[in-house]
Short mmCIF file of C-alpha atoms in Angstrom, two decimals:
data_model
loop_
_atom_site.label_atom_id
_atom_site.label_comp_id
_atom_site.label_asym_id
_atom_site.label_seq_id
_atom_site.Cartn_x
_atom_site.Cartn_y
_atom_site.Cartn_z
CA MET U 956 115.51 120.28 140.64
CA GLU U 957 115.71 123.89 139.52
CA LEU U 958 116.31 123.03 135.90
CA ARG U 959 112.94 121.31 135.78
CA LYS U 960 111.07 123.99 137.68
CA GLU U 961 112.05 126.68 135.23
CA ASN U 962 110.46 124.71 132.42
CA LYS U 963 107.15 123.92 134.00
CA ALA U 964 105.14 126.19 131.70
CA LEU U 965 106.99 124.83 128.70
CA LYS U 966 106.30 121.29 129.85
CA THR U 967 102.57 121.92 130.03
CA ILE U 968 102.50 123.57 126.62
CA LEU U 969 104.49 120.80 124.94
CA ILE U 970 102.34 118.06 126.47
CA ILE U 971 99.15 119.82 125.40
CA ILE U 972 100.51 120.22 121.86
CA SER U 973 101.37 116.51 121.77
CA PHE U 974 97.93 115.41 122.90
CA LEU U 975 96.19 117.81 120.50
CA PHE U 976 98.28 116.74 117.54
CA LEU U 977 97.84 113.01 118.15
CA GLY U 978 94.21 113.49 119.06
CA ILE U 979 93.40 115.22 115.79
CA PHE U 980 95.67 113.33 113.44
CA LEU U 981 95.58 109.79 114.82
CA ILE U 982 92.72 109.26 117.23
CA LEU U 983 89.95 111.24 115.53
CA PRO U 984 90.23 109.17 112.30
CA LEU U 985 89.94 105.98 114.38
CA ILE U 986 86.88 107.23 116.23
CA TYR U 987 85.34 108.39 112.97
CA ILE U 988 85.68 104.92 111.41
CA LEU U 989 83.96 103.24 114.34
CA VAL U 990 81.19 105.84 114.57
CA THR U 991 80.44 105.66 110.83
CA ALA U 992 80.55 101.85 110.81
CA PHE U 993 77.87 101.72 113.50
CA ARG U 994 75.78 104.73 112.44
CA TYR U 995 72.86 102.62 111.18
CA GLY U 996 72.96 100.26 114.13
CA ILE U 997 74.53 96.96 114.98
CA SER U 998 72.47 94.78 112.64
CA GLU U 999 73.49 96.87 109.62
CA TYR U 1000 77.09 96.58 110.78
CA ILE U 1001 76.87 92.81 111.12
CA ASN U 1002 75.27 92.61 107.68
CA ALA U 1003 78.17 94.57 106.22
CA VAL U 1004 80.95 92.54 107.81
CA THR U 1005 79.33 89.16 107.14
CA ASP U 1006 78.72 89.97 103.48
CA GLU U 1007 79.87 87.07 101.31
CA TYR U 1008 82.42 89.21 99.47
CA ALA U 1009 83.68 90.80 102.67
CA ILE U 1010 84.45 87.38 104.10
CA LYS U 1011 86.12 86.24 100.87
CA ALA U 1012 88.23 89.41 100.88
CA ALA U 1013 89.19 88.84 104.51
CA LEU U 1014 90.20 85.25 103.75
CA LEU U 1015 92.38 86.34 100.82
CA THR U 1016 94.02 88.97 103.03
CA LEU U 1017 94.64 86.26 105.62
CA GLU U 1018 96.15 83.96 103.00
CA ALA U 1019 98.51 86.64 101.65
CA THR U 1020 99.49 87.65 105.18
CA LEU U 1021 100.22 84.05 106.16
CA PHE U 1022 102.46 83.53 103.12
CA ALA U 1023 104.27 86.79 103.80
CA VAL U 1024 104.88 85.93 107.44
CA VAL U 1025 106.13 82.38 106.72
CA ILE U 1026 108.43 83.32 103.83
CA ASN U 1027 109.76 86.44 105.52
CA THR U 1028 110.39 84.56 108.77
CA LEU U 1029 112.37 81.90 106.93
CA PHE U 1030 114.23 84.57 104.97
CA GLY U 1031 114.66 86.86 107.98
CA ILE U 1032 116.27 84.16 110.13
CA ALA U 1033 118.54 82.93 107.32
CA ALA U 1034 119.60 86.44 106.29
CA ALA U 1035 120.15 87.69 109.85
CA TRP U 1036 122.19 84.59 110.68
CA LEU U 1037 124.22 84.95 107.49
CA ILE U 1038 124.91 88.65 108.03
CA THR U 1039 125.81 88.47 111.72
CA LYS U 1040 127.69 85.15 111.97
CA TYR U 1041 129.95 85.22 108.94
CA ALA U 1042 132.34 87.58 107.24
CA PHE U 1043 132.02 87.59 103.47
CA LYS U 1044 132.29 89.89 100.49
CA GLY U 1045 129.16 91.70 99.34
CA LYS U 1046 127.57 91.90 102.77
CA LYS U 1047 126.81 95.61 102.42
CA LEU U 1048 125.29 95.04 98.99
CA LEU U 1049 123.15 92.23 100.40
CA SER U 1050 121.86 94.49 103.18
CA THR U 1051 121.04 97.18 100.64
CA PHE U 1052 119.01 94.75 98.53
CA ILE U 1053 117.16 93.47 101.60
CA ASP U 1054 116.16 96.99 102.65
CA LEU U 1055 115.31 98.13 99.14
CA PRO U 1056 111.65 97.00 99.08
CA VAL U 1057 110.56 99.39 101.83
CA THR U 1058 112.11 102.42 100.18
CA VAL U 1059 110.35 101.79 96.87
CA SER U 1060 106.89 103.22 96.26
CA PRO U 1061 104.27 100.43 96.52
CA ILE U 1062 103.06 101.31 93.03
CA ILE U 1063 106.57 100.79 91.65
CA ALA U 1064 106.72 97.47 93.54
CA GLY U 1065 103.59 96.43 91.70
CA LEU U 1066 105.03 97.70 88.42
CA ILE U 1067 108.19 95.59 88.60
CA TYR U 1068 106.15 92.42 89.07
CA VAL U 1069 103.96 93.35 86.12
CA LEU U 1070 107.14 93.77 84.06
CA THR U 1071 108.51 90.44 85.32
CA PHE U 1072 105.47 88.24 84.89
CA GLY U 1073 103.25 90.20 82.51
CA ARG U 1074 102.48 89.40 78.88
CA GLN U 1075 105.55 91.20 77.50
CA SER U 1076 107.96 89.25 79.74
CA PHE U 1077 110.03 86.33 78.43
CA LEU U 1078 108.84 84.36 81.46
CA TYR U 1079 105.21 84.68 80.41
CA PRO U 1080 105.12 81.94 77.72
CA ILE U 1081 106.95 79.51 80.04
CA LEU U 1082 104.57 80.12 82.95
CA ASP U 1083 101.59 80.17 80.62
CA SER U 1084 102.44 76.74 79.21
CA TYR U 1085 102.17 75.37 82.74
CA GLY U 1086 98.92 77.26 83.24
CA ILE U 1087 100.41 79.49 85.92
CA GLN U 1088 99.01 83.00 86.10
CA ILE U 1089 100.79 85.38 88.43
CA ILE U 1090 99.73 88.94 87.80
CA PHE U 1091 96.06 89.87 88.16
CA ALA U 1092 95.75 86.67 90.21
CA VAL U 1093 96.35 85.46 93.76
CA PRO U 1094 100.09 84.62 93.35
CA GLY U 1095 100.75 88.23 92.34
CA ILE U 1096 98.97 89.50 95.43
CA VAL U 1097 101.01 87.13 97.59
CA LEU U 1098 104.29 88.19 95.94
CA ALA U 1099 103.47 91.88 96.35
CA THR U 1100 102.66 91.33 100.02
CA ILE U 1101 105.95 89.49 100.58
CA PHE U 1102 107.81 92.28 98.79
CA VAL U 1103 106.45 95.19 100.83
CA THR U 1104 107.17 93.41 104.14
CA PHE U 1105 110.43 91.85 102.99
CA PRO U 1106 112.98 93.27 105.50
CA PHE U 1107 110.62 93.49 108.47
CA ILE U 1108 111.84 90.38 110.28
CA SER U 1109 115.55 90.40 109.38
CA ARG U 1110 115.73 94.05 110.46
CA GLU U 1111 114.48 93.15 113.95
CA LEU U 1112 116.85 90.17 114.27
CA ILE U 1113 120.11 91.69 113.01
CA PRO U 1114 120.63 94.23 115.86
CA VAL U 1115 119.88 91.57 118.51
CA LEU U 1116 122.27 89.06 116.97
CA THR U 1117 124.95 91.73 116.53
CA ALA U 1118 124.66 92.79 120.17
CA GLN U 1119 124.79 89.19 121.34
CA GLY U 1120 127.95 88.34 119.42
CA SER U 1121 128.99 84.88 118.21
CA ASP U 1122 130.91 83.52 121.20
CA GLU U 1123 128.19 81.19 122.38
CA GLU U 1124 127.60 79.75 118.93
CA GLU U 1125 131.34 79.30 118.40
CA ALA U 1126 131.65 77.44 121.70
CA ALA U 1127 128.72 75.21 120.78
CA ALA U 1128 130.23 74.53 117.35
CA LEU U 1129 133.62 73.65 118.82
CA MET U 1130 131.88 71.20 121.11
CA GLY U 1131 130.46 69.56 118.05
CA ALA U 1132 126.88 70.83 117.81
CA GLY U 1133 125.25 70.92 114.38
CA THR U 1134 123.70 73.95 112.70
CA PHE U 1135 120.09 73.34 113.68
CA HIS U 1136 121.03 72.27 117.17
CA ILE U 1137 123.02 75.48 117.70
CA PHE U 1138 120.20 77.56 116.31
CA LYS U 1139 117.53 75.89 118.42
CA LYS U 1140 119.42 75.77 121.71
CA VAL U 1141 121.72 78.79 121.56
CA THR U 1142 120.49 81.42 119.14
CA PHE U 1143 116.73 81.05 119.20
CA PRO U 1144 116.25 81.83 122.92
CA HIS U 1145 118.04 85.15 122.36
CA ILE U 1146 116.00 86.22 119.36
CA LYS U 1147 112.54 84.89 120.16
CA TRP U 1148 111.07 88.22 121.29
CA ALA U 1149 112.64 90.14 118.44
CA LEU U 1150 111.32 87.50 116.06
CA LEU U 1151 107.82 87.73 117.48
CA TYR U 1152 108.00 91.52 117.23
CA GLY U 1153 109.07 91.25 113.59
CA VAL U 1154 106.20 88.84 112.89
CA VAL U 1155 103.72 91.29 114.44
CA LEU U 1156 105.03 94.18 112.31
CA CYS U 1157 105.03 92.02 109.21
CA THR U 1158 101.44 90.91 109.87
CA ALA U 1159 100.26 94.48 110.37
CA ARG U 1160 101.81 95.75 107.17
CA ALA U 1161 100.82 92.69 105.13
CA MET U 1162 97.14 92.98 106.12
CA GLY U 1163 96.96 96.58 105.07
CA GLU U 1164 98.99 96.74 101.87
CA PHE U 1165 97.05 98.62 99.26
CA GLY U 1166 99.13 100.17 96.47
CA ALA U 1167 101.22 97.20 95.33
CA VAL U 1168 98.34 94.78 95.69
CA SER U 1169 96.08 97.17 93.81
CA VAL U 1170 98.43 97.08 90.79
CA LEU U 1171 98.62 93.28 90.74
CA SER U 1172 95.04 92.42 91.58
CA GLY U 1173 92.56 91.75 88.81
CA HIS U 1174 90.00 93.50 91.05
CA LEU U 1175 87.64 90.56 90.74
CA ARG U 1176 85.11 90.62 93.52
CA GLY U 1177 85.40 87.47 95.59
CA LYS U 1178 88.51 86.31 93.71
CA THR U 1179 91.37 88.79 93.79
CA ASN U 1180 90.06 91.43 96.16
CA THR U 1181 91.84 91.76 99.47
CA LEU U 1182 90.18 93.55 102.36
CA PRO U 1183 91.74 96.98 101.62
CA LEU U 1184 90.78 96.66 97.93
CA TYR U 1185 87.27 95.63 98.92
CA ILE U 1186 87.05 98.74 101.10
CA GLU U 1187 88.08 100.89 98.14
CA LEU U 1188 85.43 99.24 95.98
CA LEU U 1189 82.67 99.91 98.51
CA TYR U 1190 83.89 103.46 99.06
CA GLN U 1191 83.86 104.26 95.36
CA GLY U 1192 80.35 102.82 95.17
CA TYR U 1193 79.31 105.30 97.88
CA ASP U 1194 78.57 102.45 100.30
CA PHE U 1195 80.22 104.32 103.15
CA THR U 1196 78.71 102.26 105.96
CA GLY U 1197 80.01 99.10 104.31
CA ALA U 1198 83.44 100.62 103.67
CA PHE U 1199 83.83 101.84 107.24
CA ALA U 1200 82.44 98.59 108.66
CA ALA U 1201 85.04 96.59 106.74
CA SER U 1202 87.65 99.17 107.84
CA SER U 1203 86.70 98.67 111.45
CA ILE U 1204 87.94 95.05 111.24
CA LEU U 1205 91.35 96.37 110.21
CA VAL U 1206 91.20 99.08 112.89
CA VAL U 1207 90.66 96.46 115.59
CA LEU U 1208 93.54 94.40 114.21
CA ALA U 1209 95.76 97.51 114.16
CA ILE U 1210 94.96 98.20 117.82
CA VAL U 1211 95.72 94.56 118.69
CA VAL U 1212 99.05 94.94 116.91
CA LEU U 1213 99.89 98.09 118.90
CA ILE U 1214 99.06 96.39 122.21
CA LEU U 1215 101.01 93.24 121.28
CA ARG U 1216 103.95 95.43 120.41
CA LEU U 1217 103.99 97.04 123.85
CA VAL U 1218 103.62 93.65 125.58
CA ILE U 1219 106.40 92.02 123.55
CA GLU U 1220 108.72 94.97 124.10
CA LYS U 1221 108.14 94.77 127.84
CA LYS U 1222 108.68 90.98 128.01
CA GLY U 1223 111.77 91.19 125.86
CA LYS U 1224 113.24 93.91 128.06
CA LYS U 1225 112.48 91.99 131.24
CA GLU U 1226 114.23 88.90 129.92
CA LEU U 1227 117.21 90.97 128.84
CA ASP U 1228 117.48 92.41 132.35
CA LEU U 1229 117.29 88.94 133.88
CA ASN U 1230 120.11 87.71 131.66
CA LYS U 1231 122.29 90.54 132.84
CA MET T 1041 142.56 91.19 103.00
CA LYS T 1042 142.11 87.74 104.49
CA LYS T 1043 139.22 87.18 106.80
CA ARG T 1044 139.09 84.71 109.65
CA LYS T 1045 136.84 81.83 108.80
CA SER T 1046 133.92 81.32 111.14
CA VAL T 1047 133.76 78.03 113.02
CA ILE T 1048 129.99 78.18 113.14
CA PRO T 1049 128.45 75.76 110.66
CA GLY T 1050 125.48 76.61 108.46
CA PHE T 1051 127.02 79.16 106.09
CA GLY T 1052 125.92 77.19 103.04
CA ILE T 1053 122.31 76.69 104.04
CA SER T 1054 121.72 80.24 105.26
CA LEU T 1055 123.37 81.63 102.12
CA GLY T 1056 121.27 79.31 99.99
CA ILE T 1057 117.95 80.29 101.57
CA THR T 1058 118.83 83.99 101.57
CA ILE T 1059 119.92 84.12 97.94
CA THR T 1060 117.03 81.99 96.67
CA ILE T 1061 114.30 84.04 98.30
CA LEU T 1062 116.08 87.34 97.60
CA SER T 1063 116.37 86.40 93.93
CA ILE T 1064 112.71 85.52 93.50
CA VAL T 1065 111.32 88.44 95.45
CA VAL T 1066 113.77 91.25 94.71
CA LEU T 1067 116.60 90.52 92.27
CA ILE T 1068 114.74 88.98 89.31
CA PRO T 1069 111.96 91.61 89.35
CA LEU T 1070 114.59 94.32 89.63
CA CYS T 1071 116.51 92.85 86.68
CA SER T 1072 113.35 92.82 84.61
CA LEU T 1073 112.91 96.50 85.41
CA VAL T 1074 116.47 97.17 84.22
CA VAL T 1075 116.00 95.04 81.09
CA PHE T 1076 112.69 96.70 80.27
CA SER T 1077 114.14 100.18 80.86
CA ALA T 1078 117.05 99.43 78.54
CA LYS T 1079 114.56 98.75 75.77
CA LEU T 1080 112.90 102.16 76.13
CA SER T 1081 113.85 104.68 73.49
CA PHE T 1082 115.51 107.70 74.98
CA SER T 1083 113.43 110.26 73.11
CA GLU T 1084 110.23 108.51 74.15
CA PHE T 1085 111.42 108.45 77.76
CA VAL T 1086 112.17 112.18 77.69
CA TYR T 1087 108.85 112.91 76.01
CA THR T 1088 106.91 110.92 78.64
CA VAL T 1089 108.53 112.39 81.70
CA THR T 1090 108.45 115.99 80.48
CA ARG T 1091 104.76 116.03 79.64
CA PRO T 1092 103.24 118.92 81.63
CA ARG T 1093 100.85 116.58 83.40
CA VAL T 1094 103.71 114.32 84.53
CA LEU T 1095 105.88 117.27 85.60
CA SER T 1096 102.96 118.59 87.59
CA GLY T 1097 102.55 115.14 89.20
CA TYR T 1098 106.19 115.17 90.31
CA PHE T 1099 105.80 118.70 91.61
CA VAL T 1100 102.65 117.87 93.62
CA SER T 1101 104.25 114.73 95.10
CA ILE T 1102 107.54 116.37 96.00
CA SER T 1103 106.14 119.66 97.34
CA THR T 1104 103.44 118.11 99.52
CA ALA T 1105 105.87 115.44 100.80
CA PHE T 1106 108.44 118.12 101.60
CA ILE T 1107 106.02 120.33 103.53
CA ALA T 1108 104.50 117.36 105.38
CA SER T 1109 107.97 116.11 106.35
CA LEU T 1110 108.98 119.56 107.61
CA ILE T 1111 105.86 119.72 109.79
CA ASN T 1112 106.63 116.19 110.97
CA VAL T 1113 110.15 117.22 111.96
CA VAL T 1114 108.75 119.93 114.27
CA MET T 1115 105.94 117.78 115.67
CA GLY T 1116 108.13 114.67 115.85
CA LEU T 1117 110.76 116.58 117.77
CA ILE T 1118 108.16 117.83 120.27
CA LEU T 1119 106.68 114.34 120.68
CA ALA T 1120 110.06 112.68 121.12
CA PHE T 1121 111.11 115.34 123.63
CA VAL T 1122 107.89 115.01 125.62
CA LEU T 1123 108.19 111.21 125.65
CA VAL T 1124 111.82 111.17 126.77
CA ARG T 1125 111.95 114.06 129.20
CA TYR T 1126 108.58 114.37 130.89
CA ASP T 1127 106.47 112.15 133.10
CA PHE T 1128 102.75 112.58 132.84
CA LYS T 1129 99.51 110.64 132.71
CA GLY T 1130 98.88 109.01 129.38
CA LYS T 1131 102.54 108.83 128.37
CA LYS T 1132 102.37 105.07 127.69
CA PHE T 1133 99.31 105.72 125.56
CA ILE T 1134 101.11 108.32 123.47
CA ASP T 1135 104.12 106.07 123.06
CA GLY T 1136 101.88 103.26 121.83
CA ILE T 1137 99.63 105.29 119.55
CA ILE T 1138 102.53 106.86 117.64
CA GLU T 1139 103.00 103.60 115.74
CA LEU T 1140 99.37 103.65 114.59
CA PRO T 1141 100.24 104.89 111.07
CA PHE T 1142 102.48 101.81 110.67
CA ALA T 1143 99.74 99.47 111.88
CA LEU T 1144 96.66 101.00 110.26
CA PRO T 1145 96.20 100.15 106.57
CA THR T 1146 96.84 103.22 104.45
CA ALA T 1147 93.55 102.93 102.55
CA VAL T 1148 91.61 102.89 105.82
CA ALA T 1149 93.44 105.98 107.03
CA GLY T 1150 92.81 107.57 103.64
CA ILE T 1151 89.03 107.20 103.59
CA SER T 1152 88.71 108.28 107.20
CA LEU T 1153 90.84 111.41 106.78
CA THR T 1154 88.92 112.26 103.61
CA HIS T 1155 85.53 112.05 105.27
CA LEU T 1156 86.73 114.08 108.25
CA THR T 1157 88.03 116.91 106.09
CA THR T 1158 85.39 117.36 103.39
CA THR T 1159 83.45 120.63 103.67
CA ASN T 1160 80.70 118.83 105.58
CA GLY T 1161 83.01 116.56 107.61
CA TRP T 1162 83.66 116.89 111.35
CA VAL T 1163 86.85 118.90 110.96
CA GLY T 1164 86.47 120.19 107.41
CA SER T 1165 83.14 121.92 108.07
CA ILE T 1166 84.57 123.91 110.99
CA LEU T 1167 87.61 125.06 109.02
CA TYR T 1168 85.49 125.86 105.99
CA LYS T 1169 83.03 127.98 107.97
CA LEU T 1170 85.69 129.78 110.00
CA PHE T 1171 88.40 130.35 107.41
CA GLY T 1172 86.90 129.28 104.09
CA VAL T 1173 89.67 126.68 103.77
CA LYS T 1174 89.00 123.46 101.90
CA ILE T 1175 91.11 120.47 102.90
CA ALA T 1176 89.87 117.33 101.21
CA TYR T 1177 90.46 117.25 97.43
CA THR T 1178 93.19 119.92 97.66
CA ARG T 1179 96.95 119.83 98.16
CA ILE T 1180 96.37 120.64 101.82
CA GLY T 1181 94.50 117.34 102.07
CA ILE T 1182 97.41 115.47 100.49
CA THR T 1183 99.76 117.11 102.98
CA ILE T 1184 97.52 116.07 105.88
CA ALA T 1185 97.57 112.43 104.73
CA LEU T 1186 101.36 112.55 104.42
CA ILE T 1187 101.72 114.04 107.90
CA PHE T 1188 99.73 111.06 109.18
CA ILE T 1189 101.99 108.61 107.32
CA GLY T 1190 105.31 110.23 108.22
CA ILE T 1191 105.06 111.12 111.90
CA PRO T 1192 106.37 107.82 113.35
CA PHE T 1193 109.51 108.00 111.23
CA VAL T 1194 110.73 111.21 112.86
CA VAL T 1195 109.70 110.27 116.42
CA ARG T 1196 111.32 106.85 116.20
CA SER T 1197 114.58 108.28 114.81
CA VAL T 1198 114.93 111.05 117.35
CA GLN T 1199 113.62 109.29 120.49
CA PRO T 1200 116.48 106.76 121.01
CA VAL T 1201 119.16 109.41 120.45
CA LEU T 1202 117.49 111.80 122.86
CA GLU T 1203 117.30 109.03 125.46
CA LYS T 1204 121.07 108.57 125.28
CA ILE T 1205 121.99 112.21 125.89
CA ASP T 1206 123.39 112.58 129.36
CA ILE T 1207 121.48 115.19 131.34
CA GLN T 1208 124.82 116.28 132.90
CA TYR T 1209 125.65 118.32 129.79
CA GLU T 1210 122.48 120.33 130.19
CA GLU T 1211 123.11 120.77 133.89
CA ALA T 1212 126.62 121.97 133.12
CA ALA T 1213 125.26 124.44 130.56
CA PHE T 1214 122.69 125.61 133.09
CA ILE T 1215 125.26 126.09 135.83
CA LEU T 1216 127.45 128.02 133.40
CA GLY T 1217 124.55 130.41 132.97
CA ALA T 1218 122.87 129.29 129.75
CA ASN T 1219 119.11 129.68 129.63
CA SER T 1220 116.92 126.83 128.46
CA ARG T 1221 116.72 128.07 124.89
CA THR T 1222 120.48 128.37 124.55
CA THR T 1223 120.87 124.97 126.19
CA PHE T 1224 118.47 123.40 123.74
CA PHE T 1225 119.97 124.93 120.62
CA LYS T 1226 123.64 124.69 121.63
CA VAL T 1227 123.69 121.44 123.60
CA ILE T 1228 120.81 119.16 122.66
CA PHE T 1229 120.07 120.16 119.09
CA PRO T 1230 123.53 119.43 117.61
CA GLU T 1231 123.42 115.98 119.19
CA ILE T 1232 120.07 115.02 117.68
CA LEU T 1233 120.50 116.79 114.32
CA PRO T 1234 121.68 113.64 112.48
CA ALA T 1235 118.66 111.73 113.80
CA ILE T 1236 116.36 114.56 112.73
CA ILE T 1237 117.82 114.54 109.22
CA SER T 1238 117.51 110.79 109.02
CA GLY T 1239 113.89 110.91 110.23
CA PHE T 1240 113.14 113.67 107.73
CA THR T 1241 114.62 111.76 104.78
CA LEU T 1242 112.83 108.53 105.70
CA ALA T 1243 109.50 110.32 106.02
CA PHE T 1244 110.16 112.33 102.84
CA ALA T 1245 111.12 109.28 100.77
CA ARG T 1246 108.11 107.35 102.04
CA SER T 1247 105.74 110.28 101.42
CA ILE T 1248 106.81 110.80 97.80
CA GLY T 1249 105.87 107.24 96.97
CA GLU T 1250 102.76 107.06 99.15
CA TYR T 1251 99.60 106.01 97.38
CA GLY T 1252 96.94 104.38 99.56
CA SER T 1253 96.24 107.19 101.99
CA VAL T 1254 96.58 109.93 99.38
CA VAL T 1255 94.39 108.79 96.46
CA PHE T 1256 91.18 109.18 98.41
CA ILE T 1257 91.86 112.61 99.90
CA ALA T 1258 93.56 114.04 96.80
CA GLY T 1259 90.56 114.13 94.48
CA ASN T 1260 93.07 113.46 91.69
CA THR T 1261 92.41 116.52 89.53
CA PRO T 1262 95.05 116.70 86.77
CA TYR T 1263 97.58 119.54 87.27
CA GLU T 1264 96.15 120.21 90.72
CA THR T 1265 96.09 117.17 92.99
CA GLU T 1266 97.35 114.35 90.82
CA ILE T 1267 100.35 112.64 92.44
CA ALA T 1268 103.13 110.87 90.54
CA PRO T 1269 102.32 107.33 91.83
CA LEU T 1270 98.76 107.78 90.54
CA LEU T 1271 100.13 108.66 87.08
CA ILE T 1272 102.04 105.35 87.07
CA MET T 1273 98.85 103.60 88.11
CA SER T 1274 96.83 105.19 85.28
CA GLU T 1275 99.44 104.23 82.70
CA LEU T 1276 99.40 100.66 84.02
CA GLN T 1277 95.64 100.52 83.74
CA GLU T 1278 95.98 101.48 80.10
CA TYR T 1279 98.67 98.78 79.70
CA ASP T 1280 101.19 101.45 78.66
CA TYR T 1281 104.10 99.81 80.43
CA SER T 1282 106.72 102.01 78.73
CA ALA T 1283 105.18 105.21 80.04
CA ALA T 1284 104.61 103.70 83.50
CA THR T 1285 108.23 102.56 83.68
CA SER T 1286 109.56 105.93 82.50
CA ILE T 1287 107.65 107.81 85.20
CA ALA T 1288 108.73 105.22 87.77
CA LEU T 1289 112.42 105.50 86.81
CA VAL T 1290 112.44 109.23 87.55
CA MET T 1291 110.77 108.56 90.91
CA LEU T 1292 113.34 105.89 91.74
CA ALA T 1293 116.11 108.34 90.85
CA ILE T 1294 114.58 110.94 93.19
CA ALA T 1295 114.40 108.36 96.00
CA VAL T 1296 118.01 107.34 95.43
CA VAL T 1297 119.13 110.98 95.58
CA ILE T 1298 117.23 111.61 98.83
CA LEU T 1299 118.58 108.48 100.50
CA SER T 1300 122.15 109.15 99.31
CA VAL T 1301 122.06 112.69 100.67
CA ASN T 1302 121.08 111.20 104.01
CA ALA T 1303 123.84 108.57 103.83
CA ILE T 1304 126.43 111.27 103.08
CA VAL T 1305 125.18 113.50 105.91
CA GLN T 1306 125.26 110.59 108.36
CA SER T 1307 128.80 109.59 107.39
CA ILE T 1308 130.06 113.19 107.75
CA VAL T 1309 128.42 113.45 111.16
CA SER T 1310 129.74 110.12 112.43
CA ARG T 1311 133.25 111.08 111.32
CA ARG T 1312 132.95 114.35 113.18
CA VAL T 1313 131.66 112.60 116.29
CA ASN T 1314 134.55 110.15 116.14
CA GLY T 1315 137.00 113.03 115.81
CA LEU T 1316 138.16 112.09 112.31
CA ALA T 1317 137.20 115.31 110.56
#
């Protein structure tokens, strides 16, 4: 087509710019992490990633991520169902509150939990009398992680449920099916790929949260240090090999997330085409 | 206005779960912020947020975020255009890698970008020798980190809109004698402008509050490369919750303004598209 021919030079230039930009800004940092992690050889790398505190940090990150995924999945399904299946007052306000956590700076997210559960809060004596410590302890880290990933799953589900409409659920309800039965048999098959996609995004963000967790962590090595905080600690102690070795774990996970994302998107699309 | 009641059961339970979790995670903490803010004395608040060091923090955060988001608009537009309109080897790869800043922990990106751009780093040493430009520990470094963070926002806003534009309009413009530049600026650009603005505001809002990727590369010199989120962090470490909250309130206000401007722009545009204005 003539339109395309005319732009051939432009096409080449734009593609080269794209590759250069992504190469320098995204791929070079990745390569740098891997190269630095392995610069003193494999045994040094293995030493760094099997360090007692590195493993403890990784386990805490895993714990916080697991909590975030479970709570946000439960919330995401309930909220998406509520917003797309029923008409009620305050729906817009509800959506605004759900989306709020991602627009707030992570440091401010940490701050509001400090204000809620810290020593100056009226909740503090109550929690303290039960021996519950939230900030500068693991529960604070978990809460912060849930907060920063809060809308990730509902935001994936709402567009799918909106596009699908409520006819099928209404038919099922009129035929006498109960809530969980309708959800399991009618709704879930439609949203399973979107849900999985949301879980992947939530996992990725939860693993890597730094700012909010940094505010709420007591920075105790082996106790309240997540993997990103542990990396910061090593980096500030000029243990660059250790810092980049620990980073490489998160780099690999990030790449897994990106690949999963492409696979899920493809599967979801295929299924959508089949349904049509 | 009476609304039709839904026949689908489960309103109670989904409302219950939603409100319970929302309250614990968002509403109660937000209330405590409001309650705590109400207790601040106004003169103290004004004093805290107008200290030169705090004003400079706001300026550094806003200016670097603004420049980074502008650069991201240009680069994001090119990337989205290339992804939608051209076929070439490695396209799938580009499409996948664009989400990297979402998937890679910010602190990891931060330390890597810092090491690359110091005066003896892979990239920094070349630029320093050739142009005498320092990147790490300057505002340029902060901008670089924010470009990294913000790029997916613009691409992912523009890409779907660009995909929907019917190529017929461009063909019509071409047949009517428009050259490719005119076609782009008169036919395509107006269509994707709302998406560009929305991508810009999302990237801008995110960049102003960004912490993890910036603290390492910034160097955090007061009045030079100290960002506003770091100031909140320092106040928190000194247990000065009043000062931390005051600085945070101004940042929240800035975020609200940015997001409202976007909301207003989007509503004007959608009214125009629907022929209402």
